[in-house]
Short mmCIF file of C-alpha atoms (C1' of nucleotides) in Angstrom, two decimals:
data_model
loop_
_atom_site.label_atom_id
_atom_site.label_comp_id
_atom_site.label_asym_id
_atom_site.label_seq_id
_atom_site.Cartn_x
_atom_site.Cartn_y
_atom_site.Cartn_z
CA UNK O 1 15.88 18.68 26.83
CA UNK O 2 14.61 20.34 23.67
CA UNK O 3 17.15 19.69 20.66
CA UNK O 4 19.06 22.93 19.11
CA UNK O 5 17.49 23.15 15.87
CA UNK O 6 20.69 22.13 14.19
CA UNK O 7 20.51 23.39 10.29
CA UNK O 8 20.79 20.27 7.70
CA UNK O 9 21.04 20.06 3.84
CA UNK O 10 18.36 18.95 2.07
CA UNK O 11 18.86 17.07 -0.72
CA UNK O 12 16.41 15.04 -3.27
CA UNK O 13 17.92 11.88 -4.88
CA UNK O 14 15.80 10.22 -7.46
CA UNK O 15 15.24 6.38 -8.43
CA UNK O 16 14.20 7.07 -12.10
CA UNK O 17 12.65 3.57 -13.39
CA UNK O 18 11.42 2.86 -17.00
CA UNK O 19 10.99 -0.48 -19.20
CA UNK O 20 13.73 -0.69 -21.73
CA UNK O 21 13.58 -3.98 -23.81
CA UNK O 22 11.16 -5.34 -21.09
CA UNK O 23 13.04 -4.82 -18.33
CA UNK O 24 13.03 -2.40 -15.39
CA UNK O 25 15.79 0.23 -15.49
CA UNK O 26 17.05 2.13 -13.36
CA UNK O 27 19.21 5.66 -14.21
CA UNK O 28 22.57 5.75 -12.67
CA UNK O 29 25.23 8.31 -13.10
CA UNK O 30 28.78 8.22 -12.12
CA UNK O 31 30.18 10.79 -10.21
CA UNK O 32 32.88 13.38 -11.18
CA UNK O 33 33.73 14.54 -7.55
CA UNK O 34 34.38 13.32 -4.39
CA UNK O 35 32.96 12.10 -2.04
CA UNK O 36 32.56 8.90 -4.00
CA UNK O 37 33.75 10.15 -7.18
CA UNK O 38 34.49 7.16 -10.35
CA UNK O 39 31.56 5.54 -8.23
CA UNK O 40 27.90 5.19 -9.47
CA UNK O 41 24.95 6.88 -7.97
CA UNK O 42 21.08 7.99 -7.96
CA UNK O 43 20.72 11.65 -9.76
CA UNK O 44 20.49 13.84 -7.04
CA UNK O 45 21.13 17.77 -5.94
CA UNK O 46 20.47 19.78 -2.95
CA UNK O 47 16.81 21.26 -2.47
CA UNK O 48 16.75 25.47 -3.10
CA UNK O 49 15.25 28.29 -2.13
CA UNK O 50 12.06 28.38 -2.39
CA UNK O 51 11.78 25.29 -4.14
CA UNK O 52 9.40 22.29 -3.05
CA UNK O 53 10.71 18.97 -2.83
CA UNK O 54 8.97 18.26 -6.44
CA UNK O 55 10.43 21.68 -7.84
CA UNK O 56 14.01 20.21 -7.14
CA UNK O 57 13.49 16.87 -8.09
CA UNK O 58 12.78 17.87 -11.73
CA UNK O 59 15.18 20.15 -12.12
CA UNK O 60 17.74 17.26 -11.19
CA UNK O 61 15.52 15.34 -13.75
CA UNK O 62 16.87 18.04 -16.30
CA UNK O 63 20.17 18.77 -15.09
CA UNK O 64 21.79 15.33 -14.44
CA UNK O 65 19.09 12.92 -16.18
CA UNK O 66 18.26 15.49 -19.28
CA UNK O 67 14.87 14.27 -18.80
CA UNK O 68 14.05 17.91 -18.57
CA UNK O 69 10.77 17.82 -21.00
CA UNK O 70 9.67 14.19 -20.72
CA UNK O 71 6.45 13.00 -18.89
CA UNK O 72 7.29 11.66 -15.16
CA UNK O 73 5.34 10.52 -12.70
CA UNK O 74 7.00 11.76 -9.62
CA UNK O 75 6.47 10.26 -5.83
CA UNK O 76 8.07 10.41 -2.18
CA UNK O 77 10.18 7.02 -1.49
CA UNK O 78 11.06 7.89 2.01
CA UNK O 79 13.65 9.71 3.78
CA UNK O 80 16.94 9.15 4.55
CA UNK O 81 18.46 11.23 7.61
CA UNK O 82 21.13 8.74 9.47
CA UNK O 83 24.10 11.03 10.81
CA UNK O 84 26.86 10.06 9.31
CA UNK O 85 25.35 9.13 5.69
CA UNK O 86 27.33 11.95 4.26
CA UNK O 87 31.09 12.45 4.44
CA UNK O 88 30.50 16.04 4.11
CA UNK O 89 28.00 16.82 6.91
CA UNK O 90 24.23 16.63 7.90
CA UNK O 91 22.61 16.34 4.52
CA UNK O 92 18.76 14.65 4.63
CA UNK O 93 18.09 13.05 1.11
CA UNK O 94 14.30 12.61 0.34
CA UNK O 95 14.27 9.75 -1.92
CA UNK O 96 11.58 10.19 -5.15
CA UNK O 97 10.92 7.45 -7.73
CA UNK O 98 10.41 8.87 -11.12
CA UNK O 99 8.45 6.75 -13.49
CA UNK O 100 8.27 7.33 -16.99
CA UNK O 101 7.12 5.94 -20.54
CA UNK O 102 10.23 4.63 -22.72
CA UNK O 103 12.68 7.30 -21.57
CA UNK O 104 15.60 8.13 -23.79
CA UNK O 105 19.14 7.50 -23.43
CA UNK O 106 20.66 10.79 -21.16
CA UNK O 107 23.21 12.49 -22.31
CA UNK O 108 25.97 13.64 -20.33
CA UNK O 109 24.95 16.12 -17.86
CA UNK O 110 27.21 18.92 -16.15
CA UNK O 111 29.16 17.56 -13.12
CA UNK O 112 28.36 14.33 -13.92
CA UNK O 113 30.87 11.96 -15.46
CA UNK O 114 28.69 9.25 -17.16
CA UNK O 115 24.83 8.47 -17.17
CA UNK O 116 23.41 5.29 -18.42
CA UNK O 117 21.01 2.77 -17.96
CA UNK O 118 20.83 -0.10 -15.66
CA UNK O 119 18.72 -3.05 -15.84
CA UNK O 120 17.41 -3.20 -11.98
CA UNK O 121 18.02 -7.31 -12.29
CA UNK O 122 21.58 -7.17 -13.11
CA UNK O 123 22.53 -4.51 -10.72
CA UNK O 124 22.84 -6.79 -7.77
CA UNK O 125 27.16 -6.70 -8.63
CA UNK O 126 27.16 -2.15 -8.53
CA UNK O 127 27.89 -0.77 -5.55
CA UNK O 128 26.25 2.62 -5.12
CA UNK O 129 27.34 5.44 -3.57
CA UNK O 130 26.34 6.52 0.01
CA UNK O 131 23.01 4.71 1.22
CA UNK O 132 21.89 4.71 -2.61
CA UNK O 133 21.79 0.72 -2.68
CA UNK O 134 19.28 1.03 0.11
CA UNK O 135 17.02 3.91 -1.45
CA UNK O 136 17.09 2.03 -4.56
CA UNK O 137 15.77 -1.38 -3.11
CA UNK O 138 13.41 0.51 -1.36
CA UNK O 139 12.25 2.18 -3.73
CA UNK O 140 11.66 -0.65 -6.45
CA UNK O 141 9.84 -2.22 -3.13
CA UNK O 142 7.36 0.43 -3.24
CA UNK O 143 7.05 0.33 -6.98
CA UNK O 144 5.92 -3.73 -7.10
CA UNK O 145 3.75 -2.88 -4.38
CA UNK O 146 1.83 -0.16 -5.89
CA UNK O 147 1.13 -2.14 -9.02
CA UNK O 148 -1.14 -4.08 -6.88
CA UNK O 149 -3.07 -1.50 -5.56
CA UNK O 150 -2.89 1.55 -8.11
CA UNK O 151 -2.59 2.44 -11.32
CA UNK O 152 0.98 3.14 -11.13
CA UNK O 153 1.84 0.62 -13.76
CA UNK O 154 0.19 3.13 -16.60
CA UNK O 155 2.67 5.77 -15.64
CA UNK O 156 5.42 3.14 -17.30
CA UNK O 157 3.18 3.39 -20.93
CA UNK O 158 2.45 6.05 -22.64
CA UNK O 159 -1.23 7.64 -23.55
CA UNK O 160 -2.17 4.41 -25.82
CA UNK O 161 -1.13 1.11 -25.13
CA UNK O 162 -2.23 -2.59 -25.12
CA UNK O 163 -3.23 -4.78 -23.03
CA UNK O 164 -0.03 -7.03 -23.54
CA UNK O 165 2.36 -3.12 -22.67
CA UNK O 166 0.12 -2.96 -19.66
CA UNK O 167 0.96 -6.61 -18.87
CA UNK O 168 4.97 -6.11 -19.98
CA UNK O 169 4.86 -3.58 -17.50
CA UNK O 170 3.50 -6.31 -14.73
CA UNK O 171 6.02 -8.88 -15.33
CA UNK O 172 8.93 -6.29 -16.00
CA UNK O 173 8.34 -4.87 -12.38
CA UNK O 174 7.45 -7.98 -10.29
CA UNK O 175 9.99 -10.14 -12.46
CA UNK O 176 7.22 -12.71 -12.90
CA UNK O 177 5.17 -14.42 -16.20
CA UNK O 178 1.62 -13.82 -16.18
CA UNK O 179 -1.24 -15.83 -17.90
CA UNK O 180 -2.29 -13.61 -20.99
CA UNK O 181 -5.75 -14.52 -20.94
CA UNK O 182 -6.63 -14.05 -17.33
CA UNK O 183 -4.41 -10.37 -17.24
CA UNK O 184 -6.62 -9.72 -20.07
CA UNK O 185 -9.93 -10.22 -18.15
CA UNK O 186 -8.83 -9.29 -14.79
CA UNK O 187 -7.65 -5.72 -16.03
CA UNK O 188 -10.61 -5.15 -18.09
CA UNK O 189 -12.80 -5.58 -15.36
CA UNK O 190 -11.15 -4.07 -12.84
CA UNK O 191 -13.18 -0.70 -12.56
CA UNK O 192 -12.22 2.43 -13.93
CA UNK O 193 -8.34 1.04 -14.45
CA UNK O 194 -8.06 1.14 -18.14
CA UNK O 195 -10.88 2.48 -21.02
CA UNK O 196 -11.39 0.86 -24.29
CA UNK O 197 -10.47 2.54 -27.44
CA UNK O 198 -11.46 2.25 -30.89
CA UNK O 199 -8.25 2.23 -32.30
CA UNK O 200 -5.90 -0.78 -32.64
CA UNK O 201 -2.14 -0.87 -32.94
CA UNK O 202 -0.11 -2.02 -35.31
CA UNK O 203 0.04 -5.99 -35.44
CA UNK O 204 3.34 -7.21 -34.35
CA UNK O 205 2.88 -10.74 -35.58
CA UNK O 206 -0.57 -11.73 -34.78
CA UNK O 207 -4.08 -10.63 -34.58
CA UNK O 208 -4.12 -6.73 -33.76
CA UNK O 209 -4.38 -5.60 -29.95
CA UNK O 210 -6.72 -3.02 -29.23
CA UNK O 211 -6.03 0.18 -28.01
CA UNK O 212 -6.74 1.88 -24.30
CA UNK O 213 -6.11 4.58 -22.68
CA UNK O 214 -6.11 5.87 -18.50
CA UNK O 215 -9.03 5.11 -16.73
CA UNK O 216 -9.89 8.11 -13.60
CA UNK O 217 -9.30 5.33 -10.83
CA UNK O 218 -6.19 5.79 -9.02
CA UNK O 219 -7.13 2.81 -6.61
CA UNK O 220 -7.71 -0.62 -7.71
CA UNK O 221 -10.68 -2.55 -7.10
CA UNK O 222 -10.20 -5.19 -6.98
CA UNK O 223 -6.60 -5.19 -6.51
CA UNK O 224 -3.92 -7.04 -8.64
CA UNK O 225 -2.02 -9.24 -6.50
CA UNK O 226 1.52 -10.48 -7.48
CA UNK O 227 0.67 -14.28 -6.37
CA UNK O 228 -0.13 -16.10 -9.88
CA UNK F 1 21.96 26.10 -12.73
CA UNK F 2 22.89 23.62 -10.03
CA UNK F 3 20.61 25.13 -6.73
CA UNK F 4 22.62 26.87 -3.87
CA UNK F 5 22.27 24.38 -0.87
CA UNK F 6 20.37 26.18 1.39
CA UNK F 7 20.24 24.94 4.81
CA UNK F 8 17.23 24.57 6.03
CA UNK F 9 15.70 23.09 9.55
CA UNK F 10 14.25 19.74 9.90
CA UNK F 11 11.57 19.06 12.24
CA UNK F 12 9.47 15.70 12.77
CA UNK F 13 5.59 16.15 13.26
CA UNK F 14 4.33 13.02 14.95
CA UNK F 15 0.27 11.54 13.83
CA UNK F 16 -0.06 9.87 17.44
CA UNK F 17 -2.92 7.70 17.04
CA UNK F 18 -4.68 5.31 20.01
CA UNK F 19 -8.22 3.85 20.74
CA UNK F 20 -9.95 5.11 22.98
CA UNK F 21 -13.45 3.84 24.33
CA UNK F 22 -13.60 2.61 20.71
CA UNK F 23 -12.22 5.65 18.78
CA UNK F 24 -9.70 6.42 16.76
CA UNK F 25 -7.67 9.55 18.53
CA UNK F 26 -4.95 11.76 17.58
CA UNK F 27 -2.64 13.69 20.39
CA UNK F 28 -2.81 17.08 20.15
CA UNK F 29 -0.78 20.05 21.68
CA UNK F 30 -1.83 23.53 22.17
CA UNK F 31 0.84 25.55 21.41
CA UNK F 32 2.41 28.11 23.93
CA UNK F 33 4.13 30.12 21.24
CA UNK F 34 3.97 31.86 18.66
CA UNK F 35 3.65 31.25 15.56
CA UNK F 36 0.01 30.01 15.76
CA UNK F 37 0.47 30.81 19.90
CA UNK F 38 -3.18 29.10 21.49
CA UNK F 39 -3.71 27.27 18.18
CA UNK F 40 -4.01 23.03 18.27
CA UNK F 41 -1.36 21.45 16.44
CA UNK F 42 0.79 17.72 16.12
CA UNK F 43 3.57 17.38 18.86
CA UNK F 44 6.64 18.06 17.08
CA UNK F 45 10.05 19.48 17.15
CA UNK F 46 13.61 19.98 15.54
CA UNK F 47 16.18 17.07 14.88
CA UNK F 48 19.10 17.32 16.91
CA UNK F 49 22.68 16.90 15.95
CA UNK F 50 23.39 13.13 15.39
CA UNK F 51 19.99 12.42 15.57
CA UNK F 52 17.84 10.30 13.17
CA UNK F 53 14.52 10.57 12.23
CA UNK F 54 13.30 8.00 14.78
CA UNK F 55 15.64 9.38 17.51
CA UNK F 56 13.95 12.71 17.18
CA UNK F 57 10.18 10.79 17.36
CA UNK F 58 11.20 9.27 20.30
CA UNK F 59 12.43 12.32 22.26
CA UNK F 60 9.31 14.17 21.15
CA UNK F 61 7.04 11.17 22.18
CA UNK F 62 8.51 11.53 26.03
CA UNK F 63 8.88 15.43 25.76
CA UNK F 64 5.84 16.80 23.92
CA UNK F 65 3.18 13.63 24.82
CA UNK F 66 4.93 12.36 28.01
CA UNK F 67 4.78 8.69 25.89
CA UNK F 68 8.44 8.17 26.43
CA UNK F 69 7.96 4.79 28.41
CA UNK F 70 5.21 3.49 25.80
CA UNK F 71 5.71 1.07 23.04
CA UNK F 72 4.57 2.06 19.87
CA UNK F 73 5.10 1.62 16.59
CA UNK F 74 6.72 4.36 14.40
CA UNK F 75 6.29 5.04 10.60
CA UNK F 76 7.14 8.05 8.18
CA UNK F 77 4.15 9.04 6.45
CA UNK F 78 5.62 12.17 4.25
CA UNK F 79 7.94 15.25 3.91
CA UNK F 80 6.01 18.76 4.06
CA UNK F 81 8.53 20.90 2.83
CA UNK F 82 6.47 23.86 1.13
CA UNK F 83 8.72 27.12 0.93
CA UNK F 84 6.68 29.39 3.41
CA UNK F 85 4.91 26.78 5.17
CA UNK F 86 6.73 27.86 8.03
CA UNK F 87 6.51 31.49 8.89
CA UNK F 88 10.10 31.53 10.73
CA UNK F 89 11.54 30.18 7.67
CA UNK F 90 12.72 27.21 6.13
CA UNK F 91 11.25 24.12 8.00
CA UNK F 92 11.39 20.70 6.66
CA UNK F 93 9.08 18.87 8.11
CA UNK F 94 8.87 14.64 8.18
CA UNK F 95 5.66 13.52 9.19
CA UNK F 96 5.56 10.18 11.17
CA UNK F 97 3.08 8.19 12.76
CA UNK F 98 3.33 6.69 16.15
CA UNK F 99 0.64 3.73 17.28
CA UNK F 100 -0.16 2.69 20.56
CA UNK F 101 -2.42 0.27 22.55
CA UNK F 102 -4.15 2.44 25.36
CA UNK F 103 -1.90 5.25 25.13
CA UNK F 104 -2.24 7.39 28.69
CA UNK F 105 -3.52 10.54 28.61
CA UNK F 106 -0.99 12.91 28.47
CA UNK F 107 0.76 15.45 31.49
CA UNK F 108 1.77 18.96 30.03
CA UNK F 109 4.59 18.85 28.66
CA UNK F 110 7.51 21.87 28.31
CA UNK F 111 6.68 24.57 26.44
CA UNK F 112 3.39 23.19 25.80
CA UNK F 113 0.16 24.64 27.17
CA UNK F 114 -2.33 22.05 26.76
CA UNK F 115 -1.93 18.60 25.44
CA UNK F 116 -5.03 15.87 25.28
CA UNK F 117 -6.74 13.29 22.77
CA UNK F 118 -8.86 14.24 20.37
CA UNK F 119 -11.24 11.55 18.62
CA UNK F 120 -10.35 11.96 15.03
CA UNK F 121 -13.73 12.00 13.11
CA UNK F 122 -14.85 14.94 15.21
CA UNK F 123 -12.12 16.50 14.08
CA UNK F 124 -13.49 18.13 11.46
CA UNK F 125 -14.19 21.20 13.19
CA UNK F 126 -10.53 21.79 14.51
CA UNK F 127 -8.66 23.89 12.65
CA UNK F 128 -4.91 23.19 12.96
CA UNK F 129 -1.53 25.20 12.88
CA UNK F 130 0.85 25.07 9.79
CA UNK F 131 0.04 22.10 7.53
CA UNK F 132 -0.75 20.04 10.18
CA UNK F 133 -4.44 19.70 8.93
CA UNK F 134 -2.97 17.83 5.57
CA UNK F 135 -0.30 15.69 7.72
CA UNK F 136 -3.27 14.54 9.65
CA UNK F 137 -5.07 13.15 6.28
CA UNK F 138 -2.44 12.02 4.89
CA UNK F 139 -1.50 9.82 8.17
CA UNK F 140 -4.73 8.74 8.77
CA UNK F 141 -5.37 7.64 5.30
CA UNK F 142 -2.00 5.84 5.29
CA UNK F 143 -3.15 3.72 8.27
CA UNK F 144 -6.46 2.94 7.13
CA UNK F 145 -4.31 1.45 3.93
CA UNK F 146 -1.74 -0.05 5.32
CA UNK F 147 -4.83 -2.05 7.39
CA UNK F 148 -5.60 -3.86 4.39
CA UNK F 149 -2.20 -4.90 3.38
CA UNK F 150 0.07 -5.73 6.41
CA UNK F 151 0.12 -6.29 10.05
CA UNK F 152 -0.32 -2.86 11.53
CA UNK F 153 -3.56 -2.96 13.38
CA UNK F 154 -1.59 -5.17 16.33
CA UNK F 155 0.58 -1.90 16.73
CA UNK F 156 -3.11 -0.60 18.43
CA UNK F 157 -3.93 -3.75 20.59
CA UNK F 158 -1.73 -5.23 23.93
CA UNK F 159 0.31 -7.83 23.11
CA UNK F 160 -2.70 -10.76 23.91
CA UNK F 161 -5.87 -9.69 22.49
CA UNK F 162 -9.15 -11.22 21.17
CA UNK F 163 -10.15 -11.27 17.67
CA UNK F 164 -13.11 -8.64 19.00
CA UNK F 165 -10.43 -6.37 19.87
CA UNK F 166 -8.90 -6.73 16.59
CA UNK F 167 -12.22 -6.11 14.68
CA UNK F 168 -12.64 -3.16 17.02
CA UNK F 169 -8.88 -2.04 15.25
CA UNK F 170 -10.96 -2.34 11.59
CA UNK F 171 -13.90 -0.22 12.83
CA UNK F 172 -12.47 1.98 14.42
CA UNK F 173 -9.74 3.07 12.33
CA UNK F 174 -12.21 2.43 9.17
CA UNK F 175 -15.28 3.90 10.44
CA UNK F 176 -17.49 1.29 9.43
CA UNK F 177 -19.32 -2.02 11.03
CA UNK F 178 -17.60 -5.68 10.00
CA UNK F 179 -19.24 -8.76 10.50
CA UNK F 180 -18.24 -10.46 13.40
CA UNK F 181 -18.32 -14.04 12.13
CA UNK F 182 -16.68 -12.85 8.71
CA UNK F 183 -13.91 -11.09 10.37
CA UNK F 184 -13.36 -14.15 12.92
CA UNK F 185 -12.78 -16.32 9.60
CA UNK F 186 -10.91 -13.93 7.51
CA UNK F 187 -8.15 -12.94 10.58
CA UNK F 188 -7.93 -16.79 11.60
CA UNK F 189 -7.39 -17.74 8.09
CA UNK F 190 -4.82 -14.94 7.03
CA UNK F 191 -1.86 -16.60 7.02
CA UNK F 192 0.85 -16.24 10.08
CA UNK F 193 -1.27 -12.99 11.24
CA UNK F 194 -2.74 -13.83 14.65
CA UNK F 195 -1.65 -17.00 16.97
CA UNK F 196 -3.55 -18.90 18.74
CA UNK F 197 -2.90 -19.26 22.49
CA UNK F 198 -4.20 -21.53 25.12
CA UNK F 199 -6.46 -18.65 27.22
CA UNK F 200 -9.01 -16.82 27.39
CA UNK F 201 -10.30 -13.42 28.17
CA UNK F 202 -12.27 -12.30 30.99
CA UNK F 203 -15.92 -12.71 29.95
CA UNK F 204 -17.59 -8.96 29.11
CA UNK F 205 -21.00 -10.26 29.01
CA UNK F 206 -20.79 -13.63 26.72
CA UNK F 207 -18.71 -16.59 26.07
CA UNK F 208 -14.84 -15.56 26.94
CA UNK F 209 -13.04 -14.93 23.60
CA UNK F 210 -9.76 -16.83 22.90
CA UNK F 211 -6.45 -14.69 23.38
CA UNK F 212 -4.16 -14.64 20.35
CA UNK F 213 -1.00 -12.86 20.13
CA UNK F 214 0.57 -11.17 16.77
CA UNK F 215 1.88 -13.57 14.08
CA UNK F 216 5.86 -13.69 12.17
CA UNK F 217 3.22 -12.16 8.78
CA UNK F 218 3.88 -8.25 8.29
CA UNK F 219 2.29 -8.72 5.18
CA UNK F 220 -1.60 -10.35 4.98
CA UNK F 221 -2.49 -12.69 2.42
CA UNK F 222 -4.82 -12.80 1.60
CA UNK F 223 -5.40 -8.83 2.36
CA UNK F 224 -8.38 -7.48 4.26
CA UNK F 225 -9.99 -5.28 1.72
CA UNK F 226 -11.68 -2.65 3.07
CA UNK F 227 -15.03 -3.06 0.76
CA UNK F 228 -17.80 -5.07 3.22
"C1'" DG R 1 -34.39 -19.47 31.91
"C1'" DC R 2 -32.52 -14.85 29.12
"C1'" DA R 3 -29.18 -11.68 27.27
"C1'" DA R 4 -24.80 -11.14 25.44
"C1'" DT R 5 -20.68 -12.20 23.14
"C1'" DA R 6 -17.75 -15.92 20.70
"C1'" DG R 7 -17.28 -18.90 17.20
"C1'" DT R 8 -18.82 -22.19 13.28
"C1'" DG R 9 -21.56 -23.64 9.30
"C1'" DT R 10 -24.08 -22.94 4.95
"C1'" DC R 11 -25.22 -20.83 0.89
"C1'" DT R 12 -24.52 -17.54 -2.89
"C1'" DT R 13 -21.67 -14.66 -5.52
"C1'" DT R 14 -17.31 -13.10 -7.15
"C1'" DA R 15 -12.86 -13.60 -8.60
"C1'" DA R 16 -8.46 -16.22 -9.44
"C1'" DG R 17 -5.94 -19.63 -12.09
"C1'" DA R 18 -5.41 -23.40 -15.45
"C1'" DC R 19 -6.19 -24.15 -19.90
"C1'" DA R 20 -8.92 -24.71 -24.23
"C1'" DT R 21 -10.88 -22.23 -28.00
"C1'" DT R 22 -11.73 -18.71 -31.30
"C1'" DA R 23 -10.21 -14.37 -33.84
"C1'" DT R 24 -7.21 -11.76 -36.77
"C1'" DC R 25 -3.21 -10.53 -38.46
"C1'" DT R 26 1.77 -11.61 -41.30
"C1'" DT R 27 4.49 -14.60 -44.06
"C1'" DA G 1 -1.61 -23.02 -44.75
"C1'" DA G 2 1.49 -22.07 -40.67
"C1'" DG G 3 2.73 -19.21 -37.02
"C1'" DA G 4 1.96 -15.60 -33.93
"C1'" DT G 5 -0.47 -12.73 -30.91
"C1'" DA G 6 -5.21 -11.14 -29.08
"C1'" DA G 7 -9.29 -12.12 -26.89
"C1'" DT G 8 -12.96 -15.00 -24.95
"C1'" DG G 9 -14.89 -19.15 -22.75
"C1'" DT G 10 -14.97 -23.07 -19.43
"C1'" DC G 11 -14.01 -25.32 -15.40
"C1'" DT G 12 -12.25 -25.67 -10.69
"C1'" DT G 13 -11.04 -23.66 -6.50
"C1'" DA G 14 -10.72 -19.94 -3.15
"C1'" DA G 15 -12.51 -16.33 -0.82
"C1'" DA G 16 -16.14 -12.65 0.41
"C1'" DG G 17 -20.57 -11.58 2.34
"C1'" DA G 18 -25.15 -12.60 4.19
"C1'" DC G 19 -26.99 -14.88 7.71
"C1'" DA G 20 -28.37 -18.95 10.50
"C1'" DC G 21 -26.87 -21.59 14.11
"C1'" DT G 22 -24.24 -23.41 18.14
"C1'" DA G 23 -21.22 -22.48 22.39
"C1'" DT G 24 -20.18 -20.42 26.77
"C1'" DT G 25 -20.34 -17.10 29.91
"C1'" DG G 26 -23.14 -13.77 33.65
"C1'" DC G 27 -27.39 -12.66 35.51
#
DNA sequence: GCAATAGTGTCTTTAAGACATTATCTT
DNA sequence: AAGATAATGTCTTAAAGACACTATTGC
């Protein structure tokens, strides 16, 4: 009853999420060709020869997303392997979500028709191509859930930020409003999350917010969970 | 640039976890052929031609661990898909997870010399084939997370069970001691985790512990933070 | 009775959340 | 000074952890 190993594409598609304006964007880019061309998808491209699944996802970053040089965090979603998800045969996509600090605009890649922007809140009207609308929820799922538990919210900032980024990036992601003063003291005493600098930014209306930088904890204890 | 699609073969490696006699074990296979011919490794095999992910688990559960007829509860943990991890060639491997109450102990299976349980913390010494060693880490750590944040240590009890079983879940899984009076409250008072039911357990020594049976919560709130 | 396990209560400490207060900047 | 944002303090409530105590069985 053993199955014939029956040979499958392997393809990478990536949810690429950063804060524009304070809110969570996703990059979508319209295809050129069919199947599902004129229709808006994830970046995404077949896995190579002797490439790892994170090899391929950032040379998709660079091809289709021209994110080629910028600072990602990059992480498995989960895979997608239904028969039938692709008109053109047995191709497995391994989702990624790709997080980065206040990407830049793309510019048009090759094969690729368009690339923009999406605000994550509006997109409920796009349809997506394939089983894209499904990778993409799941993957913003995974996203608010690891801001509870890890660090992944710094990935979102770059090397220095302030408390309020840190908390922009909270309320961005989960959609919520969160007390000032209480994010303040929770983050700063969760261990290891963020260190103090001696540096302040620029004021931006008010009294000048201090400076941090990466803590080495990955984890967070305690955790920060979305129920305020 | 765009990569060359290169086919490549998928396979599912399956983490089959259980409690046994209080211990957290994994299923393990000696394998019959080469590569790694007489080496310990995870049951596993090719996907088949219209054949998702979990079909595959499933038809390696019954074919590989003779666990066709059990319930359990399936999960990806993560893609291996290292160029050369695979000495035949291009193998794409998806990791899953499979949990069981009182899984059987295994028959030989086809093409499989030896199959049996093996408590995980003595694993240590084992040295596995491939990357199985790393899929094993990675599956165990990803249970002994998702403990603290959803539902998943039911998936190891029967479908009644005491609140001492459940505990026995945390330790085991864990590797560390919980109060028994602490736990009681916590699980009790965890929102739509654990019902209450009008029976009781045979006695095993003491006062006959209350039967509950799993909740509608997939999701614990508050969590059960693995820091006591 | 005793041993064993189940379950509850009490106390202390920690952290969350609501909200007031102080601090430091720009205009 | 007014307005804005940053940061700290205070108070209440919830939950964790240590541990004592009661409850219900078998022997």
């Amino acid at each position: 009853m053993t199955a014939v190993p029956e040979p499958v594409l392997l393809a990478v598609d990536l949810v690429i999420l950063t804060l524009r304006e304070g809110r969570l964007n996703v990059l979508l880019i319209e295809r050129q060709e069919d199947p599902y061309g004129g229709s808006w998808a994830l970046p995404g491209g077949f896995v190579g020869h002797d490439e790892d699944i994170a090899d391929a996802a950032h040379r998709v970053l660079a091809e289709e997303a021209d994110l080629g040089s910028q600072a990602v965090h990059l992480e498995q979603v989960q895979v997608f392997a239904a028969p039938g998800r692709d008109p053109r045969g047995r191709v497995v996509s391994v989702t990624s979500m790709a997080l980065g600090a206040d990407l830049p605009d793309p510019r048009r890649g090759s094969e690729v028709a368009d690339a923009r922007w999406w605000p994550v809140a509006d997109h409920a009207g796009i349809r997506l191509a394939f089983d894209h609308e499904h990778m993409l929820e799941v993957a913003v799922e995974q996203a608010r859930t690891q801001l509870e538990h890890s660090a992944l919210a710094l990935s979102f900032l770059p090397e220095k930020f302030t408390i309020s980024q840190l908390r922009g990036v909270y309320e961005s992601v989960w959609g919520t409003m969160l007390d000032p003063g209480n994010f303040h003291r929770k983050v700063t005493r969760t261990t290891d999350f963020v260190i103090e600098l001696d540096e302040h930014a620029a004021p931006t209306g008010g009294r000048p917010a201090r400076l941090y930088r990466a803590g080495d904890g990955s984890a967070l204890f305690p955790p920060l969970l979305r129920s305020e």
